[in-house]
Short mmCIF file of C-alpha atoms in Angstrom, two decimals:
data_model
loop_
_atom_site.label_atom_id
_atom_site.label_comp_id
_atom_site.label_asym_id
_atom_site.label_seq_id
_atom_site.Cartn_x
_atom_site.Cartn_y
_atom_site.Cartn_z
CA UNK F 57 -49.53 23.31 59.98
CA UNK F 58 -50.87 22.38 56.21
CA UNK F 59 -51.16 24.76 53.10
CA UNK F 60 -53.64 23.74 50.67
CA UNK F 61 -52.85 23.84 46.76
CA UNK F 62 -55.86 23.84 44.60
CA UNK F 63 -56.10 25.08 40.75
CA UNK F 64 -52.72 26.75 41.46
CA UNK F 65 -53.95 28.80 44.61
CA UNK F 66 -52.67 28.43 48.05
CA UNK F 67 -54.73 28.44 50.95
CA UNK F 68 -54.24 28.34 54.85
CA UNK F 69 -51.92 27.28 56.26
CA UNK F 70 -54.48 25.32 58.73
CA UNK F 71 -53.98 23.61 62.14
CA UNK F 72 -55.06 20.07 62.27
CA UNK F 73 -58.35 20.97 63.71
CA UNK F 74 -59.27 23.41 61.22
CA UNK F 75 -58.51 20.87 58.44
CA UNK F 76 -60.68 18.14 59.82
CA UNK F 77 -63.38 20.43 60.38
CA UNK F 78 -62.97 21.54 56.47
CA UNK F 79 -62.62 17.92 55.41
CA UNK F 80 -65.87 17.11 57.26
CA UNK F 81 -67.54 20.29 55.29
CA UNK F 82 -66.37 19.25 52.48
CA UNK F 83 -64.45 22.01 51.92
CA UNK F 84 -61.34 20.50 51.53
CA UNK F 85 -60.97 17.22 49.68
CA UNK F 86 -58.35 14.27 50.52
CA UNK F 87 -57.36 14.70 46.78
CA UNK F 88 -56.15 18.62 47.34
CA UNK F 89 -52.41 18.95 46.89
CA UNK F 90 -50.87 20.34 49.92
CA UNK F 91 -47.59 21.20 51.55
CA UNK F 92 -46.97 20.18 54.85
CA UNK F 93 -45.04 22.82 57.17
CA UNK F 94 -42.95 19.87 58.46
CA UNK F 95 -41.14 18.92 54.87
CA UNK F 96 -40.83 22.16 53.29
CA UNK F 97 -41.35 22.31 49.42
CA UNK F 98 -42.46 18.88 49.26
CA UNK F 99 -46.12 18.74 48.00
CA UNK F 100 -48.26 15.57 48.96
CA UNK F 101 -52.00 15.05 49.17
CA UNK F 102 -54.32 16.02 52.01
CA UNK F 103 -54.76 11.71 52.16
CA UNK F 104 -51.22 11.38 52.65
CA UNK F 105 -51.01 14.02 55.24
CA UNK F 106 -53.87 12.50 57.21
CA UNK F 107 -52.36 9.12 57.22
CA UNK F 108 -48.90 10.64 58.25
CA UNK F 109 -50.58 12.49 61.09
CA UNK F 110 -53.06 9.30 61.86
CA UNK F 111 -56.16 11.63 61.58
CA UNK F 112 -59.65 9.89 61.03
CA UNK F 113 -62.46 11.82 59.56
CA UNK F 114 -66.07 11.16 59.09
CA UNK F 115 -67.80 13.46 55.86
CA UNK F 116 -70.96 14.74 57.08
CA UNK F 117 -73.93 13.59 54.66
CA UNK F 118 -76.69 16.13 53.80
CA UNK F 119 -79.31 13.72 54.34
CA UNK F 120 -81.07 10.83 52.66
CA UNK F 121 -80.83 10.45 48.72
CA UNK F 122 -84.02 12.03 47.27
CA UNK F 123 -83.58 15.02 50.60
CA UNK F 124 -80.70 15.47 49.10
CA UNK F 125 -81.90 15.99 45.33
CA UNK F 126 -85.07 17.95 46.81
CA UNK F 127 -82.53 20.32 48.65
CA UNK F 128 -80.41 20.93 45.33
CA UNK F 129 -83.56 21.33 43.37
CA UNK F 130 -85.24 19.68 40.11
CA UNK F 131 -83.09 21.58 37.99
CA UNK F 132 -80.10 18.93 38.54
CA UNK F 133 -82.35 16.61 36.96
CA UNK F 134 -84.55 18.64 34.17
CA UNK F 135 -83.25 21.65 33.53
CA UNK F 136 -85.86 23.93 32.80
CA UNK F 137 -84.58 25.68 29.38
CA UNK F 138 -83.03 22.53 27.93
CA UNK F 139 -85.19 22.09 25.39
CA UNK F 140 -85.75 25.81 24.46
CA UNK F 141 -85.47 26.29 20.46
CA UNK F 142 -83.43 29.42 20.54
CA UNK F 143 -81.08 27.96 23.04
CA UNK F 144 -80.53 25.16 21.43
CA UNK F 145 -80.12 26.80 17.91
CA UNK F 146 -77.32 29.19 19.55
CA UNK F 147 -75.74 26.41 21.34
CA UNK F 148 -72.69 25.60 18.77
CA UNK F 149 -71.50 22.52 20.68
CA UNK F 150 -74.64 20.76 20.90
CA UNK F 151 -75.43 21.26 16.91
CA UNK F 152 -71.75 19.70 16.38
CA UNK F 153 -72.40 16.80 18.83
CA UNK F 154 -76.20 16.27 17.94
CA UNK F 155 -75.03 16.18 14.04
CA UNK F 156 -71.88 13.76 14.69
CA UNK F 157 -73.87 11.51 16.85
CA UNK F 158 -77.23 11.77 15.53
CA UNK F 159 -76.75 11.88 11.57
CA UNK F 160 -76.66 7.99 11.18
CA UNK F 161 -80.06 7.61 12.49
CA UNK F 162 -81.37 9.96 9.43
CA UNK F 163 -79.54 7.95 6.88
CA UNK F 164 -81.50 4.98 8.12
CA UNK F 165 -84.45 6.51 6.18
CA UNK F 166 -82.54 6.25 2.99
CA UNK F 167 -81.51 2.50 3.47
CA UNK F 168 -83.67 1.30 0.93
CA UNK F 169 -81.56 3.22 -1.58
CA UNK F 170 -78.02 1.51 -2.16
CA UNK F 171 -76.15 4.77 -3.67
CA UNK F 172 -77.94 7.29 -0.93
CA UNK F 173 -77.01 4.92 1.57
CA UNK F 174 -73.38 4.63 0.60
CA UNK F 175 -73.11 8.60 -0.24
CA UNK F 176 -74.61 9.79 2.91
CA UNK F 177 -72.56 7.30 5.18
CA UNK F 178 -69.40 8.88 3.01
CA UNK F 179 -70.70 12.44 3.66
CA UNK F 180 -71.16 11.90 7.31
CA UNK F 181 -67.41 10.61 7.72
CA UNK F 182 -66.40 13.59 5.60
CA UNK F 183 -68.13 15.77 7.70
CA UNK F 184 -66.07 14.29 11.04
CA UNK F 185 -62.89 14.56 9.00
CA UNK F 186 -63.75 18.31 7.76
CA UNK F 187 -64.14 19.04 11.61
CA UNK F 188 -61.00 17.56 12.56
CA UNK F 189 -59.10 19.19 9.66
CA UNK F 190 -60.53 22.81 10.36
CA UNK F 191 -59.33 22.28 14.02
CA UNK F 192 -55.89 21.13 12.69
CA UNK F 193 -55.48 23.74 9.72
CA UNK F 194 -58.04 26.53 10.16
CA UNK F 195 -56.83 29.98 9.09
CA UNK F 196 -58.39 33.84 9.60
CA UNK F 197 -58.97 33.19 5.91
CA UNK F 198 -61.07 29.72 6.10
CA UNK F 199 -65.02 29.77 5.68
CA UNK F 200 -67.02 26.95 5.83
CA UNK F 201 -68.91 28.52 2.88
CA UNK F 202 -66.31 28.22 0.44
CA UNK F 203 -65.22 24.61 2.65
CA UNK F 204 -68.52 23.66 0.89
CA UNK F 205 -68.57 25.06 -2.38
CA UNK F 206 -64.89 23.36 -2.81
CA UNK F 207 -66.63 20.05 -1.59
CA UNK F 208 -69.49 20.03 -4.14
CA UNK F 209 -67.51 21.47 -6.43
CA UNK F 210 -65.00 18.85 -6.66
CA UNK F 211 -67.83 15.86 -6.85
CA UNK F 212 -69.63 17.73 -9.44
CA UNK F 213 -66.38 17.77 -11.35
CA UNK F 214 -65.96 14.13 -10.76
CA UNK F 215 -69.39 13.00 -11.99
CA UNK F 216 -69.26 15.31 -15.25
CA UNK F 217 -65.80 14.52 -16.26
CA UNK F 218 -65.65 10.33 -14.94
CA UNK F 219 -69.62 9.37 -14.88
CA UNK F 220 -70.91 11.38 -17.65
CA UNK F 221 -68.83 12.40 -20.52
CA UNK F 222 -65.78 9.71 -19.58
CA UNK F 223 -63.34 12.56 -20.59
CA UNK F 224 -60.84 11.54 -18.46
CA UNK F 225 -60.20 8.21 -20.09
CA UNK F 226 -58.71 9.98 -22.75
CA UNK F 227 -55.52 9.99 -20.83
CA UNK F 228 -53.36 7.82 -23.08
CA UNK F 229 -51.70 6.37 -20.49
CA UNK F 230 -54.76 4.62 -19.17
CA UNK F 231 -53.74 2.06 -21.94
CA UNK F 232 -50.77 0.61 -19.53
CA UNK F 233 -53.58 -0.69 -17.20
CA UNK F 234 -53.67 -4.40 -18.94
CA UNK F 235 -49.80 -4.84 -18.92
CA UNK F 236 -49.22 -6.30 -15.41
CA UNK F 237 -45.42 -5.84 -15.40
CA UNK F 238 -44.08 -3.21 -12.60
CA UNK F 239 -43.31 -0.48 -15.24
CA UNK F 240 -46.27 -0.60 -16.80
CA UNK F 241 -48.44 -0.40 -13.33
CA UNK F 242 -45.82 2.34 -12.27
CA UNK F 243 -47.12 4.20 -15.46
CA UNK F 244 -50.58 3.22 -15.25
CA UNK F 245 -50.59 4.73 -11.53
CA UNK F 246 -48.69 7.63 -11.61
CA UNK F 247 -49.26 9.19 -15.06
CA UNK F 248 -52.79 7.74 -15.73
CA UNK F 249 -54.94 7.46 -12.21
CA UNK F 250 -52.63 9.86 -10.54
CA UNK F 251 -52.38 12.55 -13.02
CA UNK F 252 -56.08 12.48 -13.47
CA UNK F 253 -57.24 12.45 -10.19
CA UNK F 254 -55.24 15.16 -8.78
CA UNK F 255 -55.78 17.32 -11.67
CA UNK F 256 -59.40 17.01 -10.90
CA UNK F 257 -59.11 17.79 -6.99
CA UNK F 258 -56.86 20.81 -7.75
CA UNK F 259 -59.29 22.32 -10.37
CA UNK F 260 -61.36 23.85 -7.14
CA UNK F 261 -58.34 25.14 -5.85
CA UNK F 262 -57.15 27.12 -8.79
CA UNK F 263 -61.03 28.32 -8.90
CA UNK F 264 -60.74 29.62 -5.35
CA UNK F 265 -57.53 31.18 -6.55
CA UNK F 266 -58.73 33.18 -9.32
CA UNK F 267 -61.78 34.53 -7.28
CA UNK F 268 -59.93 35.19 -3.95
CA UNK F 269 -60.12 38.86 -3.08
CA UNK F 270 -56.88 38.48 -0.73
CA UNK F 271 -53.72 36.62 -1.30
CA UNK F 272 -54.39 33.01 0.32
CA UNK F 273 -51.58 31.79 2.75
CA UNK F 274 -50.40 28.40 1.98
CA UNK F 275 -52.36 26.99 5.31
CA UNK F 276 -55.49 28.00 3.78
CA UNK F 277 -55.06 26.59 0.86
CA UNK F 278 -53.76 23.45 2.41
CA UNK F 279 -57.30 23.36 4.50
CA UNK F 280 -59.50 23.74 0.99
CA UNK F 281 -57.06 20.89 -0.73
CA UNK F 282 -57.96 18.47 2.24
CA UNK F 283 -61.42 18.90 1.70
CA UNK F 284 -61.28 18.48 -2.17
CA UNK F 285 -59.66 15.44 -1.54
CA UNK F 286 -62.19 14.00 0.57
CA UNK F 287 -64.83 14.84 -1.74
CA UNK F 288 -63.35 12.86 -4.33
CA UNK F 289 -62.79 10.12 -1.83
CA UNK F 290 -66.33 10.13 -1.45
CA UNK F 291 -67.51 10.28 -4.49
CA UNK F 292 -64.73 7.17 -5.84
CA UNK F 293 -65.46 5.50 -2.53
CA UNK F 294 -69.74 5.39 -3.45
CA UNK F 295 -68.37 3.94 -7.17
CA UNK F 296 -66.41 1.25 -5.52
CA UNK F 297 -69.11 0.09 -3.03
CA UNK F 298 -71.50 -0.02 -5.58
CA UNK F 299 -69.21 -2.13 -8.17
CA UNK F 300 -65.89 -3.83 -7.07
CA UNK F 301 -66.62 -4.30 -3.34
CA UNK F 302 -70.13 -5.94 -3.83
CA UNK F 303 -67.89 -8.87 -5.82
CA UNK F 304 -65.81 -9.38 -2.63
CA UNK F 305 -66.68 -11.81 -0.02
CA UNK F 306 -68.06 -10.64 3.01
CA UNK F 307 -65.13 -10.59 5.31
CA UNK F 308 -62.96 -8.34 2.36
CA UNK F 309 -66.38 -6.55 1.13
CA UNK F 310 -66.97 -5.10 5.13
CA UNK F 311 -63.32 -4.09 5.43
CA UNK F 312 -63.03 -2.70 1.64
CA UNK F 313 -66.37 -0.48 2.41
CA UNK F 314 -64.88 0.70 5.88
CA UNK F 315 -61.75 1.67 4.20
CA UNK F 316 -63.43 3.32 1.63
CA UNK F 317 -65.43 5.59 4.19
CA UNK F 318 -62.23 6.35 6.29
CA UNK F 319 -58.66 6.19 5.76
CA UNK F 320 -58.98 6.36 1.86
CA UNK F 321 -60.98 9.74 1.76
CA UNK F 322 -58.15 11.00 4.41
CA UNK F 323 -55.22 9.71 2.09
CA UNK F 324 -56.75 11.66 -0.85
CA UNK F 325 -57.05 14.80 1.11
CA UNK F 326 -53.65 14.57 2.14
CA UNK F 327 -52.42 14.46 -1.65
CA UNK F 328 -54.62 17.22 -2.40
CA UNK F 329 -53.59 19.41 0.52
CA UNK F 330 -49.96 19.28 -0.36
CA UNK F 331 -51.22 20.40 -4.03
CA UNK F 332 -52.82 23.31 -2.34
CA UNK F 333 -49.59 24.14 -0.25
CA UNK F 334 -47.73 24.76 -3.77
CA UNK F 335 -50.77 26.35 -5.43
CA UNK F 336 -50.65 28.76 -2.82
CA UNK F 337 -47.05 29.59 -3.37
CA UNK F 338 -47.57 29.84 -6.88
CA UNK F 339 -50.12 32.46 -6.51
CA UNK F 340 -48.04 34.46 -4.12
CA UNK F 341 -44.73 33.94 -6.04
CA UNK F 342 -45.99 34.35 -9.34
CA UNK F 343 -42.44 34.32 -11.15
CA UNK F 344 -42.08 30.94 -9.73
CA UNK F 345 -45.76 30.25 -10.56
CA UNK F 346 -44.84 27.49 -13.37
CA UNK F 347 -42.44 25.38 -11.40
CA UNK F 348 -44.78 25.61 -8.16
CA UNK F 349 -47.76 24.73 -10.24
CA UNK F 350 -46.02 21.77 -11.69
CA UNK F 351 -45.09 20.70 -8.35
CA UNK F 352 -48.52 20.72 -7.02
CA UNK F 353 -49.66 18.07 -9.46
CA UNK F 354 -46.22 16.14 -9.75
CA UNK F 355 -45.61 15.77 -6.26
CA UNK F 356 -49.15 14.50 -5.64
CA UNK F 357 -49.56 12.17 -8.44
CA UNK F 358 -46.69 10.26 -7.72
CA UNK F 359 -47.15 9.63 -4.05
CA UNK F 360 -50.80 8.47 -5.43
CA UNK F 361 -49.19 6.55 -7.85
CA UNK F 362 -46.67 4.71 -5.77
CA UNK F 363 -49.33 3.98 -3.15
CA UNK F 364 -51.98 2.28 -5.53
CA UNK F 365 -49.02 0.04 -6.86
CA UNK F 366 -48.10 -1.04 -3.76
CA UNK F 367 -51.84 -1.03 -2.16
CA UNK F 368 -51.73 -5.10 -2.31
CA UNK F 369 -48.50 -4.94 0.16
CA UNK F 370 -49.67 -4.13 3.43
CA UNK F 371 -46.53 -3.07 4.91
CA UNK F 372 -45.23 -1.26 1.70
CA UNK F 373 -48.59 0.47 1.21
CA UNK F 374 -48.56 1.39 5.22
CA UNK F 375 -45.03 3.41 4.35
CA UNK F 376 -46.47 4.88 1.32
CA UNK F 377 -49.30 6.32 3.38
CA UNK F 378 -47.29 7.50 6.28
CA UNK F 379 -44.27 9.59 3.67
CA UNK F 380 -47.30 11.79 2.56
CA UNK F 381 -48.74 12.78 5.93
CA UNK F 382 -45.21 13.37 6.81
CA UNK F 383 -44.41 15.35 3.98
CA UNK F 384 -47.20 17.79 4.43
CA UNK F 385 -46.23 18.41 7.95
CA UNK F 386 -42.77 18.94 6.86
CA UNK F 387 -43.69 21.41 4.59
CA UNK F 388 -45.90 23.51 6.62
CA UNK F 389 -43.19 23.42 8.96
CA UNK F 390 -40.58 25.12 6.48
CA UNK F 391 -43.28 27.82 4.95
CA UNK F 392 -41.34 30.69 6.40
CA UNK F 393 -38.03 29.29 5.06
CA UNK F 394 -39.42 28.66 1.42
CA UNK F 395 -41.01 32.19 1.51
CA UNK F 396 -37.60 33.21 2.13
CA UNK F 397 -36.13 31.44 -0.94
CA UNK F 398 -38.81 32.75 -3.11
CA UNK F 399 -38.47 36.42 -2.14
#
């Protein structure tokens, strides 16, 4: 006698004759789990049981291929409603799958315009990252409307402060760029590049906090920080692809372009995700606002600057890519502990 187990449910027990009949009819499969009454509490497969009992079976066929398809029905090949607009537009999985899979084909229309090509490709990867971040960090407070607002607000701020006015260059620490010494590089990349870029990415988060109609929890601001970082990475990536990367040879240019589309926007996102964490706490606990808001800029700008300083050394650069990700997750793990301390 044998008991069949499928999807956590037990069926039987069956004798060998019944089991053979069910197998031939396709009601039981050789890969089904089973318990042999002769070996209690031991789970095997039906295939193992058949081998042990030396039982031979022959699965019954439902006829030739065309006859089988005819019996099943044409819907197995072309479901009648598969192109109905109302069904397609209400199927979120279809819309998401089509968007991720087919957007690159649309980008081909803009291939003649360099800036649009780079921008839409960068935007495409940002959408993929956004969906990934949403599934990791979403809360009941997160909305795609706010995420979209944050994304394009960051890009507008970058465009105005960097490309139009050049205002960001008023940061006095940019003057250390020309000195190649380690100390000067640290000052330039932390207090110059890091400070300026992390401030830009934090502005939309402060804007969101100011307009919020409920206290935003840290995880919510982390998500929006990630989105702001992605937006900055897209804008910066396009600029590099149109300038620095064009002067590299094919091999390095190819890698640099891929990097600007994938992991560099990701690391920008992590930096500003950390900022979002501290901004959220500063808003929730106003007595500590000064220190928490300061940390929201100081920590990301330091991590950012250290990565930039050592980015030419692959091994050290990887370390400074791992540290921000590990820190962000550590911060989120200790959210309850920090709340207790701030209370």
